[in-house]
XYZ file of C-alpha atoms in Angstrom:
761
model
C -6.053 -167.536 30.819
C -6.154 -163.955 29.595
C -3.367 -161.377 29.782
C -3.899 -158.687 32.453
C -5.005 -155.328 31.190
C -2.695 -152.382 31.708
C -3.331 -148.888 32.793
C -1.053 -145.975 33.464
C -0.630 -142.359 34.345
C 0.274 -139.530 32.054
C 3.541 -137.720 32.660
C 3.357 -134.072 33.753
C 2.261 -131.659 31.039
C 5.081 -129.659 29.548
C 4.993 -125.874 29.421
C 2.827 -124.163 26.792
C -0.838 -124.159 27.798
C -3.526 -124.323 25.083
C -5.562 -121.180 24.270
C -8.391 -120.284 26.626
C -11.864 -121.376 25.719
C -10.915 -124.425 23.675
C -12.402 -126.774 26.268
C -15.753 -125.000 26.053
C -15.484 -125.028 22.270
C -14.875 -128.764 22.334
C -18.015 -129.460 24.340
C -19.986 -127.043 22.153
C -18.977 -129.040 19.074
C -19.948 -132.251 20.869
C -23.412 -130.807 21.404
C -23.472 -129.650 17.782
C -22.672 -133.210 16.675
C -25.720 -134.517 18.509
C -27.874 -131.716 17.089
C -26.510 -132.241 13.572
C -27.243 -135.954 13.793
C -30.869 -135.202 14.639
C -31.384 -132.355 12.151
C -29.705 -134.003 9.157
C -31.155 -137.411 9.919
C -34.664 -136.487 10.977
C -35.146 -132.734 10.495
C -36.954 -130.787 7.776
C -35.632 -131.539 4.330
C -34.642 -127.911 3.490
C -32.304 -127.853 6.514
C -30.604 -131.193 5.977
C -28.185 -130.213 3.247
C -27.070 -126.820 4.638
C -26.753 -128.145 8.204
C -24.807 -131.186 7.033
C -22.418 -129.098 4.919
C -21.992 -126.551 7.724
C -21.246 -129.351 10.195
C -18.573 -130.805 7.927
C -16.932 -127.407 7.387
C -17.040 -126.446 11.085
C -15.655 -129.819 12.131
C -12.840 -129.557 9.593
C -12.044 -125.984 10.706
C -11.928 -127.085 14.361
C -9.645 -129.949 13.369
C -7.236 -127.519 11.741
C -7.368 -124.987 14.582
C -6.771 -127.625 17.240
C -3.841 -129.045 15.311
C -2.238 -125.625 14.941
C -2.985 -124.088 18.358
C -3.735 -126.837 20.901
C -1.307 -129.592 19.936
C 2.326 -129.205 20.936
C 4.740 -128.518 18.067
C 6.471 -131.853 18.414
C 3.232 -133.838 18.666
C 1.258 -132.496 15.689
C 2.015 -135.135 13.057
C -0.947 -137.498 13.764
C -3.359 -134.568 13.894
C -1.952 -133.100 10.687
C -2.552 -136.441 8.967
C -6.117 -136.339 10.284
C -6.541 -132.862 8.772
C -5.340 -134.149 5.398
C -7.834 -137.011 5.665
C -10.615 -134.516 6.416
C -9.714 -132.429 3.357
C -9.802 -135.542 1.160
C -13.200 -136.478 2.581
C -14.489 -132.956 1.915
C -13.158 -133.126 -1.636
C -14.925 -136.458 -2.141
C -18.178 -134.969 -0.873
C -17.850 -132.034 -3.260
C -17.174 -134.344 -6.215
C -20.201 -136.471 -5.325
C -22.319 -133.313 -5.408
C -20.865 -132.322 -8.788
C -21.083 -135.772 -10.446
C -24.462 -135.996 -12.227
C -27.030 -138.461 -10.921
C -26.980 -140.291 -14.267
C -23.360 -141.282 -13.627
C -24.216 -142.813 -10.274
C -27.369 -144.802 -11.042
C -26.796 -146.977 -12.894
C -23.078 -146.881 -11.917
C -20.619 -145.633 -14.498
C -16.812 -145.216 -14.364
C -17.369 -141.518 -13.541
C -18.870 -142.618 -10.227
C -15.386 -143.957 -9.332
C -13.931 -140.432 -9.111
C -15.143 -139.671 -5.541
C -13.814 -143.039 -4.357
C -10.406 -142.324 -5.854
C -10.238 -139.273 -3.564
C -11.953 -140.711 -0.463
C -10.001 -143.982 -0.238
C -6.656 -142.133 0.307
C -8.482 -140.183 3.035
C -9.212 -143.439 4.850
C -5.607 -144.528 4.445
C -4.455 -141.185 5.874
C -6.867 -141.650 8.808
C -5.374 -145.067 9.463
C -1.909 -143.522 9.367
C -3.013 -140.859 11.876
C -4.395 -143.434 14.323
C -1.250 -145.513 13.901
C 0.782 -142.409 14.785
C -1.173 -141.997 18.022
C -0.586 -145.650 18.840
C 3.149 -145.360 18.231
C 3.356 -142.574 20.805
C 1.272 -144.504 23.339
C 2.842 -147.891 22.759
C 3.012 -150.071 25.847
C 5.585 -152.786 26.437
C 5.718 -156.025 24.511
C 3.423 -157.863 26.937
C 0.525 -155.449 26.409
C -2.430 -157.526 25.042
C -4.309 -154.556 23.577
C -3.165 -155.178 20.011
C -4.179 -158.856 20.184
C -7.627 -157.879 21.448
C -7.848 -155.243 18.722
C -7.061 -157.877 16.081
C -9.814 -160.076 17.538
C -12.269 -157.183 17.243
C -11.055 -156.465 13.700
C -11.424 -160.068 12.515
C -14.892 -160.288 14.056
C -15.806 -157.027 12.292
C -14.439 -158.438 9.041
C -16.636 -161.508 9.470
C -19.699 -159.309 9.977
C -18.762 -157.067 7.042
C -18.248 -160.055 4.761
C -21.453 -161.767 5.810
C -23.785 -158.778 5.699
C -22.165 -156.383 3.208
C -19.575 -157.753 0.821
C -20.912 -161.242 0.122
C -24.566 -160.145 -0.422
C -23.401 -157.303 -2.675
C -21.345 -159.716 -4.765
C -24.297 -162.079 -5.077
C -26.577 -159.273 -6.239
C -24.330 -157.383 -8.642
C -21.332 -159.590 -9.369
C -17.975 -157.786 -9.297
C -18.113 -154.754 -11.587
C -15.362 -152.202 -11.063
C -17.566 -149.741 -9.175
C -18.838 -152.419 -6.770
C -15.317 -153.713 -6.249
C -14.270 -150.197 -5.242
C -17.233 -149.833 -2.898
C -16.376 -153.187 -1.329
C -13.000 -151.708 -0.422
C -14.596 -149.435 2.208
C -15.490 -152.263 4.633
C -11.930 -153.554 4.314
C -10.486 -150.142 5.220
C -13.008 -149.839 8.031
C -11.784 -153.137 9.453
C -8.240 -151.719 9.561
C -9.538 -148.580 11.261
C -11.546 -150.702 13.706
C -8.355 -152.537 14.686
C -6.476 -149.266 15.279
C -9.312 -147.561 17.161
C -9.956 -150.692 19.234
C -6.303 -150.801 20.209
C -6.460 -147.140 21.253
C -9.555 -147.889 23.325
C -8.197 -151.076 24.902
C -4.643 -149.917 25.555
C -3.790 -148.842 29.067
C -3.570 -145.236 30.074
C -5.768 -142.374 31.126
C -9.137 -142.358 29.362
C -8.959 -138.709 28.307
C -12.076 -136.973 26.893
C -10.272 -136.594 23.567
C -9.917 -140.375 23.341
C -13.630 -140.924 23.933
C -14.529 -138.272 21.361
C -12.278 -139.983 18.808
C -13.833 -143.373 19.575
C -17.409 -142.084 19.276
C -16.497 -140.122 16.144
C -14.947 -143.246 14.610
C -18.055 -145.244 15.487
C -20.157 -142.604 13.723
C -17.850 -142.830 10.690
C -18.091 -146.634 10.643
C -21.873 -146.376 10.949
C -22.000 -144.011 7.998
C -19.806 -146.338 5.930
C -22.021 -149.285 6.846
C -25.196 -147.504 5.763
C -23.450 -146.227 2.631
C -22.415 -149.770 1.680
C -25.910 -151.104 2.370
C -27.495 -148.370 0.267
C -24.901 -148.470 -2.513
C -25.049 -152.251 -2.702
C -28.840 -152.163 -3.039
C -29.120 -154.301 0.097
C -31.785 -152.016 1.558
C -33.658 -148.902 0.539
C -32.167 -146.241 2.842
C -32.487 -142.456 2.507
C -29.176 -140.731 1.780
C -29.632 -138.242 4.630
C -29.189 -141.046 7.201
C -25.685 -141.552 5.856
C -25.063 -137.801 5.761
C -26.203 -137.441 9.388
C -23.606 -139.926 10.638
C -20.828 -138.360 8.560
C -21.748 -134.887 9.843
C -21.585 -136.094 13.453
C -18.225 -137.770 12.769
C -16.663 -134.553 11.432
C -17.918 -132.520 14.394
C -16.737 -135.108 16.936
C -13.270 -135.254 15.378
C -13.132 -131.462 15.574
C -14.263 -131.549 19.212
C -11.581 -134.146 20.020
C -8.865 -131.953 18.530
C -10.026 -128.856 20.401
C -10.118 -130.495 23.830
C -6.913 -129.804 25.850
C -6.659 -133.483 26.778
C -5.675 -134.213 23.162
C -2.119 -133.511 24.342
C -2.188 -136.571 26.590
C -2.687 -138.911 23.637
C 0.851 -138.170 22.464
C 2.426 -138.353 25.930
C 4.357 -141.459 27.049
C 2.385 -143.641 29.442
C 3.601 -145.283 32.636
C 1.796 -148.605 32.446
C 1.071 -150.846 35.421
C -0.603 -154.260 35.310
C -4.054 -154.815 36.735
C -6.614 -157.612 36.491
C -8.639 -158.062 33.304
C -11.344 -155.378 33.291
C -15.028 -156.176 33.039
C -15.372 -154.119 29.839
C -12.570 -155.963 28.071
C -14.004 -159.303 29.186
C -17.333 -158.336 27.613
C -15.596 -157.314 24.366
C -13.761 -160.637 24.103
C -16.934 -162.576 24.910
C -18.856 -160.737 22.174
C -16.049 -161.411 19.682
C -16.239 -165.129 20.455
C -20.029 -165.154 20.114
C -20.031 -163.429 16.712
C -18.883 -166.511 14.699
C -21.486 -168.641 16.456
C -24.208 -166.097 15.749
C -23.193 -165.630 12.126
C -23.005 -169.353 11.397
C -26.358 -169.878 13.094
C -28.287 -166.930 11.636
C -26.908 -166.803 8.094
C -26.702 -169.914 5.932
C -23.456 -170.457 4.075
C -23.555 -169.403 0.432
C -21.220 -170.637 -2.264
C -17.671 -171.954 -2.057
C -16.161 -168.459 -1.753
C -18.417 -167.621 1.187
C -17.561 -170.938 2.844
C -13.820 -170.363 2.501
C -13.902 -166.736 3.652
C -15.966 -167.603 6.717
C -13.694 -170.538 7.525
C -10.588 -168.392 7.243
C -12.012 -165.592 9.397
C -13.336 -167.977 12.069
C -9.982 -169.749 12.105
C -8.210 -166.423 12.548
C -10.387 -165.677 15.592
C -9.528 -169.052 17.130
C -5.819 -168.656 16.339
C -5.755 -165.105 17.723
C -7.420 -166.269 20.925
C -4.984 -169.185 21.202
C -2.087 -166.809 20.615
C -3.449 -164.549 23.349
C -3.611 -167.399 25.861
C -0.115 -168.665 25.028
C 1.258 -165.147 25.135
C -0.435 -164.565 28.464
C 1.121 -167.690 29.949
C 4.548 -166.724 28.637
C 4.120 -163.199 29.979
C 3.188 -164.482 33.414
C 6.110 -166.890 33.363
C 8.486 -164.053 32.497
C 6.961 -161.896 35.222
C 7.371 -164.685 37.766
C 10.977 -165.199 36.667
C 11.611 -161.473 37.000
C 10.044 -161.412 40.472
C 12.076 -164.429 41.466
C 15.261 -162.821 40.190
C 14.506 -159.574 41.988
C 13.959 -161.570 45.163
C 17.212 -163.518 44.845
C 19.565 -161.025 43.183
C 20.955 -157.656 44.136
C 19.347 -154.845 42.132
C 22.570 -152.843 41.777
C 25.179 -155.476 40.891
C 22.887 -158.317 39.724
C 24.813 -160.678 41.992
C 22.949 -163.249 44.100
C 21.730 -161.748 47.365
C 21.526 -163.055 50.927
C 18.395 -165.121 50.269
C 19.972 -167.066 47.409
C 23.191 -167.309 49.417
C 21.361 -169.011 52.291
C 19.618 -171.413 49.908
C 22.901 -172.258 48.178
C 24.774 -172.859 51.424
C 22.023 -175.191 52.641
C 22.001 -177.097 49.330
C 25.777 -177.332 49.106
C 25.914 -178.312 52.773
C 23.629 -181.292 52.209
C 25.745 -182.311 49.235
C 28.905 -181.943 51.297
C 27.563 -184.356 53.907
C 26.921 -186.959 51.217
C 30.181 -186.451 49.314
C 32.500 -185.757 52.223
C 33.368 -182.326 50.835
C 33.931 -178.996 52.532
C 32.336 -175.590 52.188
C 34.196 -172.376 52.849
C 32.921 -168.829 52.853
C 34.717 -165.518 52.442
C 32.987 -162.493 53.952
C 34.416 -159.388 52.230
C 33.869 -155.867 53.557
C 35.270 -152.799 51.801
C 37.487 -150.661 54.018
C 36.473 -147.024 54.511
C 33.685 -147.284 51.959
C 31.753 -144.580 53.823
C 34.580 -142.122 53.194
C 34.295 -142.766 49.446
C 30.531 -142.259 49.598
C 30.861 -139.072 51.617
C 33.619 -137.651 49.429
C 32.324 -138.432 45.931
C 28.669 -139.199 46.569
C 26.530 -142.308 46.398
C 26.661 -142.497 42.601
C 30.414 -143.094 42.691
C 29.912 -145.456 45.612
C 27.505 -147.484 43.480
C 30.026 -147.453 40.621
C 32.650 -148.865 42.963
C 30.325 -151.621 44.170
C 29.569 -152.619 40.569
C 33.279 -152.560 39.707
C 34.081 -154.761 42.707
C 31.303 -157.169 41.721
C 32.636 -157.378 38.168
C 36.230 -157.898 39.268
C 35.323 -160.645 41.742
C 33.094 -162.456 39.234
C 35.710 -162.271 36.471
C 38.680 -163.462 38.522
C 37.294 -166.276 40.667
C 36.382 -169.820 39.635
C 33.213 -170.333 37.665
C 32.032 -172.809 40.313
C 32.360 -170.245 43.114
C 29.286 -168.283 44.153
C 29.850 -164.517 44.408
C 27.118 -162.604 46.271
C 26.412 -159.127 47.548
C 24.655 -159.315 50.887
C 24.106 -155.592 51.391
C 25.940 -152.297 51.718
C 29.622 -152.816 50.955
C 29.599 -156.511 51.880
C 30.313 -159.335 49.446
C 30.435 -163.079 50.022
C 32.233 -165.815 48.097
C 31.235 -169.451 48.657
C 33.576 -172.276 47.660
C 32.903 -176.019 47.721
C 35.172 -178.986 47.142
C 37.335 -181.617 48.809
C 39.931 -179.006 49.830
C 37.779 -175.889 50.155
C 39.289 -175.067 53.545
C 42.783 -174.744 52.072
C 41.493 -173.111 48.911
C 39.646 -170.454 50.928
C 42.801 -168.861 52.302
C 44.434 -168.874 48.865
C 41.294 -167.261 47.440
C 41.312 -164.653 50.211
C 44.872 -163.743 49.283
C 43.895 -163.505 45.628
C 40.969 -161.220 46.500
C 43.308 -158.927 48.431
C 45.535 -158.803 45.348
C 42.505 -157.834 43.248
C 41.936 -154.860 45.528
C 45.551 -153.760 45.218
C 44.781 -152.443 41.720
C 42.851 -149.137 41.443
C 39.265 -149.138 40.228
C 38.654 -146.886 37.228
C 35.460 -144.929 37.914
C 33.874 -141.805 36.458
C 35.899 -139.625 38.856
C 39.166 -141.342 37.958
C 41.108 -144.075 39.694
C 39.854 -144.963 43.172
C 41.843 -147.157 45.544
C 40.254 -149.162 48.327
C 41.076 -152.277 50.302
C 39.085 -155.073 51.882
C 38.883 -156.946 55.155
C 37.986 -160.612 54.758
C 36.639 -163.177 57.181
C 37.063 -166.868 56.341
C 34.969 -169.705 57.769
C 34.606 -173.372 56.800
C 32.165 -176.216 57.452
C 31.712 -179.866 56.517
C 28.025 -180.408 57.310
C 24.733 -178.801 56.509
C 24.114 -177.823 60.128
C 27.435 -176.022 60.332
C 27.030 -174.545 56.864
C 24.039 -172.473 58.016
C 26.330 -170.764 60.549
C 28.978 -169.901 57.994
C 27.721 -166.398 57.280
C 27.714 -165.459 60.947
C 31.123 -167.000 61.598
C 32.749 -165.424 58.538
C 31.223 -162.069 59.466
C 32.753 -162.396 62.926
C 36.143 -163.206 61.410
C 35.853 -160.189 59.120
C 35.543 -157.867 62.120
C 38.623 -159.525 63.552
C 40.457 -158.689 60.321
C 39.338 -155.061 60.574
C 40.488 -154.904 64.188
C 43.972 -156.058 63.188
C 44.443 -153.205 60.741
C 42.254 -153.833 57.662
C 43.419 -154.983 54.211
C 43.902 -158.529 55.489
C 41.947 -161.688 56.219
C 41.277 -163.671 59.367
C 40.090 -167.253 59.798
C 37.269 -167.875 62.231
C 37.822 -169.778 65.455
C 35.567 -170.382 68.445
C 37.392 -167.749 70.497
C 35.945 -165.117 68.190
C 32.454 -166.413 68.911
C 33.089 -166.056 72.645
C 34.373 -162.531 72.053
C 31.240 -161.650 70.121
C 29.043 -163.057 72.876
C 30.926 -161.058 75.498
C 30.710 -157.962 73.335
C 26.954 -158.362 72.917
C 26.587 -158.761 76.676
C 28.563 -155.590 77.283
C 26.558 -153.710 74.681
C 23.251 -154.704 76.264
C 24.452 -153.759 79.739
C 25.999 -150.509 78.532
C 22.678 -149.291 77.122
C 21.294 -148.697 80.603
C 24.513 -148.004 82.457
C 24.195 -144.217 82.401
C 20.616 -144.251 83.694
C 21.537 -146.758 86.417
C 24.388 -144.564 87.619
C 27.095 -147.119 86.816
C 29.244 -144.651 84.855
C 31.345 -142.193 86.797
C 34.131 -139.676 86.045
C 37.728 -139.941 87.204
C 40.371 -137.245 87.095
C 44.103 -137.495 86.338
C 46.398 -134.544 87.115
C 48.157 -132.530 84.411
C 51.253 -130.780 85.788
C 53.454 -127.897 84.659
C 56.840 -129.589 84.090
C 58.859 -126.435 84.681
C 57.361 -125.606 88.103
C 55.697 -128.821 89.213
C 52.432 -126.959 89.810
C 49.057 -128.522 89.127
C 47.648 -127.107 85.879
C 44.445 -129.111 85.561
C 42.900 -132.533 85.121
C 41.896 -134.867 82.335
C 38.472 -136.401 82.869
C 38.179 -140.109 82.071
C 35.013 -142.204 82.036
C 34.838 -145.408 84.100
C 32.188 -148.135 84.371
C 31.541 -150.250 87.422
C 28.963 -152.968 86.773
C 27.177 -154.520 89.774
C 28.032 -158.086 88.692
C 30.772 -157.726 86.078
C 32.775 -155.359 88.240
C 35.080 -152.636 86.941
C 35.142 -152.815 83.140
C 38.139 -151.481 81.251
C 37.566 -148.463 78.996
C 39.402 -150.393 76.293
C 36.431 -152.766 76.268
C 33.405 -150.515 76.593
C 34.469 -147.239 74.907
C 34.774 -148.803 71.396
C 31.318 -150.341 71.867
C 29.884 -147.002 72.945
C 31.514 -145.363 69.928
C 30.200 -147.951 67.479
C 26.633 -147.956 68.824
C 26.410 -144.188 69.245
C 25.910 -144.445 73.009
C 29.030 -142.327 73.376
C 27.092 -139.234 72.262
C 24.864 -139.132 75.352
C 27.546 -140.511 77.653
C 30.085 -138.000 76.354
C 27.698 -135.086 76.864
C 27.064 -136.280 80.422
C 30.814 -136.576 81.102
C 31.422 -133.085 79.720
C 28.786 -131.601 82.012
C 30.082 -133.528 85.056
C 33.674 -132.448 84.407
C 32.802 -128.785 83.926
C 30.653 -128.757 87.051
C 33.458 -130.323 89.086
C 36.018 -127.847 87.752
C 33.748 -124.946 88.684
C 33.621 -126.317 92.234
C 37.409 -126.667 92.447
C 38.035 -123.206 91.055
C 35.630 -121.717 93.576
C 37.498 -123.445 96.423
C 40.935 -122.162 95.384
C 42.412 -118.979 96.733
C 42.970 -115.753 94.782
C 46.664 -116.447 94.355
C 46.291 -120.050 93.264
C 46.909 -121.078 89.708
C 43.615 -121.349 87.767
C 42.868 -124.922 86.782
C 41.592 -126.292 83.488
C 39.655 -129.473 82.755
C 40.281 -131.676 79.706
C 37.562 -133.896 78.211
C 37.848 -136.349 75.315
C 35.528 -135.810 72.345
C 34.866 -138.982 70.354
C 34.509 -139.307 66.591
C 30.745 -139.763 66.902
C 30.447 -136.668 69.088
C 32.452 -134.653 66.583
C 29.896 -135.576 63.908
C 26.968 -134.707 66.171
C 25.327 -131.444 65.115
C 24.363 -130.707 68.731
C 27.941 -130.768 70.057
C 28.564 -127.025 69.742
C 25.235 -126.204 71.407
C 25.974 -128.650 74.238
C 29.382 -127.070 74.900
C 27.843 -123.592 74.853
C 25.151 -124.664 77.344
C 27.730 -126.249 79.658
C 29.786 -123.057 79.705
C 26.666 -120.997 80.428
C 25.492 -123.344 83.192
C 28.843 -123.571 85.006
C 30.107 -120.051 84.399
C 33.554 -121.355 83.445
C 35.793 -119.179 81.284
C 35.889 -120.912 77.878
C 39.685 -121.327 77.851
C 39.460 -123.411 81.047
C 37.725 -126.138 79.052
C 39.995 -128.321 76.910
C 38.425 -130.633 74.357
C 40.637 -133.475 73.160
C 40.200 -134.927 69.672
C 42.052 -137.815 68.016
C 43.962 -137.523 64.767
C 42.168 -140.471 63.190
C 38.747 -139.116 64.185
C 39.389 -135.814 62.439
C 40.758 -137.393 59.273
C 37.764 -139.706 58.751
C 35.742 -136.682 57.656
C 38.159 -133.777 57.618
C 35.914 -131.051 56.175
C 33.032 -131.733 58.562
C 35.429 -131.977 61.486
C 37.117 -128.693 60.599
C 33.775 -126.899 60.439
C 32.814 -128.189 63.899
C 36.238 -127.401 65.360
C 36.083 -123.851 64.015
C 32.726 -123.352 65.751
C 34.099 -124.745 69.008
C 37.154 -122.542 68.735
C 34.803 -119.633 68.192
C 33.323 -120.312 71.636
C 36.778 -119.744 73.134
C 37.446 -123.305 74.318
C 40.913 -124.826 73.954
C 41.278 -127.680 71.463
C 43.879 -130.400 71.859
C 45.093 -133.196 69.571
C 45.226 -136.438 71.576
C 47.682 -139.318 70.949
C 49.731 -137.193 68.561
C 52.303 -139.190 66.628
C 50.177 -142.307 66.067
C 48.345 -141.172 62.944
C 48.626 -138.403 60.364
C 51.188 -136.329 62.279
C 52.631 -133.619 60.059
C 53.265 -129.892 60.057
C 50.667 -129.261 57.340
C 48.105 -131.346 59.233
C 48.628 -129.431 62.480
C 48.576 -126.121 60.647
C 45.056 -126.841 59.332
C 43.564 -127.638 62.730
C 42.473 -124.783 65.049
C 44.171 -126.408 68.066
C 46.293 -124.968 70.856
C 47.531 -128.157 72.535
C 49.370 -131.249 71.301
C 49.270 -134.329 73.535
C 52.263 -136.565 72.849
C 51.318 -140.250 72.840
C 52.616 -142.370 75.724
C 54.288 -144.807 73.295
C 56.901 -142.129 72.505
C 57.345 -141.001 76.113
C 58.059 -144.462 77.505
C 61.637 -144.606 76.152
C 62.850 -141.030 76.583
C 65.621 -140.133 79.035
C 67.495 -143.359 78.447
C 68.747 -142.586 74.949
C 65.824 -144.508 73.526
C 64.958 -144.676 69.855
C 62.006 -142.289 70.206
C 63.924 -139.319 71.606
C 64.592 -137.854 68.161
C 60.897 -138.164 67.305
C 59.898 -136.372 70.508
C 62.389 -133.586 69.798
C 60.910 -133.207 66.294
C 57.381 -132.990 67.686
C 58.443 -130.392 70.250
C 60.159 -128.352 67.529
C 57.107 -128.595 65.289
C 54.792 -127.503 68.104
C 57.102 -124.639 68.991
C 57.094 -123.427 65.401
C 53.287 -123.372 65.484
C 53.140 -121.820 68.981
C 51.396 -124.880 70.433
C 51.720 -126.244 73.959
C 52.756 -129.891 74.367
C 51.424 -132.299 77.002
C 53.425 -135.501 77.418
C 51.199 -138.479 78.277
C 52.356 -141.530 80.208
C 55.031 -139.845 82.352
C 55.898 -142.497 84.942
C 59.495 -141.821 86.068
C 61.595 -138.928 87.264
C 63.996 -139.566 84.380
C 61.227 -139.108 81.816
C 60.001 -135.961 83.582
C 63.447 -134.385 83.727
C 64.274 -135.187 80.100
C 60.968 -133.772 78.861
C 61.390 -130.642 80.972
C 64.904 -130.118 79.634
C 63.639 -130.430 76.052
C 61.077 -127.703 76.651
C 57.923 -129.795 77.010
C 55.243 -127.717 78.735
C 53.046 -130.139 80.643
C 53.107 -133.738 81.808
C 50.513 -136.342 82.699
C 50.943 -139.866 84.004
C 51.182 -142.161 86.990
C 54.166 -140.189 88.286
C 51.654 -137.488 89.253
C 48.703 -139.703 89.999
C 46.297 -142.281 88.625
C 42.787 -141.379 87.454
C 40.614 -141.267 90.596
C 37.136 -139.985 91.510
C 36.836 -136.378 92.639
C 36.165 -137.521 96.198
C 39.704 -138.940 96.431
C 41.403 -135.718 95.359
C 42.597 -133.679 98.334
């Protein structure tokens, strides 16, 4: 099995475009390389030398210009090394021209001088290609370098069989021949580097192809040079010169092309199936040893050993590739499996692994008579943290919670993150039911300490649901049951835990039924408004009405607002229902005001605005449209907001309230005294009315404990020039006491229950 090939995309080009015209110059040099190959190799003899020398000089000049002007300043090193190599090659050519023919044939030590200069040029070329590879290096599973080694070893086998070994047999190992034999060795190194560049993933830029073809021309020239110099064949020197000329021009063209910048850019590699081209390369590499051993008889002992070593290296490299491929696939499968079963943010097991573990532990519990318990943990007010500090800090908090839970619970317990701000802890053992509640208490203690995040210390709490089971069938229901218990814990005030019982399941079923029925209640006409009087305590005159939503279901009957309003709020149905109620109330008030005489007191209408409505961007537009449609004066419309609703997202709420106040409507704080009641809080809100919660009104007039609180609220409202409406006024004693204390308005059963408009005389 072979390792998949990789490909990738180049990152966006950084600022600093190359000079104009270099692309055209690159293709012009490519054409010149083809022409130079033909002229120097097969053209008239008087033109060969001048054209060859001109090609070398032009190619070297283009190499220098491209390095200086096209390459980015930080990416020039490989190209600079290539320029140095070109200068060394040019120096070697010049020395060969200067060295007299008598020093070359027969070979003398003077003939070594060009090689002393050219060999460092090859080493510098290898260093340049290695520099390009370092900048384009893929990850550790990339098989390109293994394939390049295979190509290099196969090339070494060919070079040994057809160049080095025959040359040794013919001439022995004099110093000059030993030096010439070094060229095939260097070429093998270059072949490995160029092959890796060609086989590595990434965009196949024109510069890369020009470098590959130029390198092939260089290798061809070296091959013919070795054949000619080793007296293995009678070849004209201009064939060698033609290939070298083309190589210089192609290297210059590669450096001029603007795509040369991409060779030094990082690559984003993705895996794909083994390409057809790479398959052909590997097949050819494997066929080379067979062809060599078949076509060329083995010479002496040295030839036998060299061939054996090189063939063995090919087999070992291929074996290494297969083993590496299998290991790479195994790692990839493990990584995929881990991504599928673990949370990407916290690295905790996710819901999938949780379900598998519960099923496995449940089967074991049946056999061993043990218990399984599950803690469903939900962070309280996590959305406020996200909204205030941003999702980055929210993620930090989730990771901190994951670390604290993992570090402080038993090693045998399974800690999971199932999504959002929800965590689950699974415990198993003979007394897991008892242990679960102790663990829940310990988790609450863990949340009592602040979490140190990048923004400082952040405090949060948790609501925990606890459920237990003793069989595999029940264990699969643990998540649902513990989740249900968690919502029970939130309903009782947060920062606590609740144990699941079947009553909760019945409550959830009833809640789901109500939710389903509520979704179509408005369209079916089952919702209707009722109106409760608000009276001036000092005169007893009617001042207005509060509009309250009611739901009469055809089979379930009259459903309490305490049951359906929270569901509407949670599901968002309250947005449409609230807008409908606002329009109904305003329309009804317009009718009543039209029916009243000129001397009658003008009435107002009060409508509750939910938390979800307050967050709705369309609220202000809806209120404006209602005022336009009904023709009501804006101050006749009172909009009631709750303290807790405003404080959940204070800045957003304040912005919306300011816009509403700008329309001229009257804003009121409902249920004042049950939440964040304070002078500074009231002073920030653009309200004109404070509605005193009925829990404080119920004991006034009889020297109850709340009288001092009511007096304080009245004094606070007076200092801020706010009117006060007392809710829940049910007795004459309460009315008289409130009136004597200076309370402005009253509302309650003493004046009337909420009834439909048709029942109001």
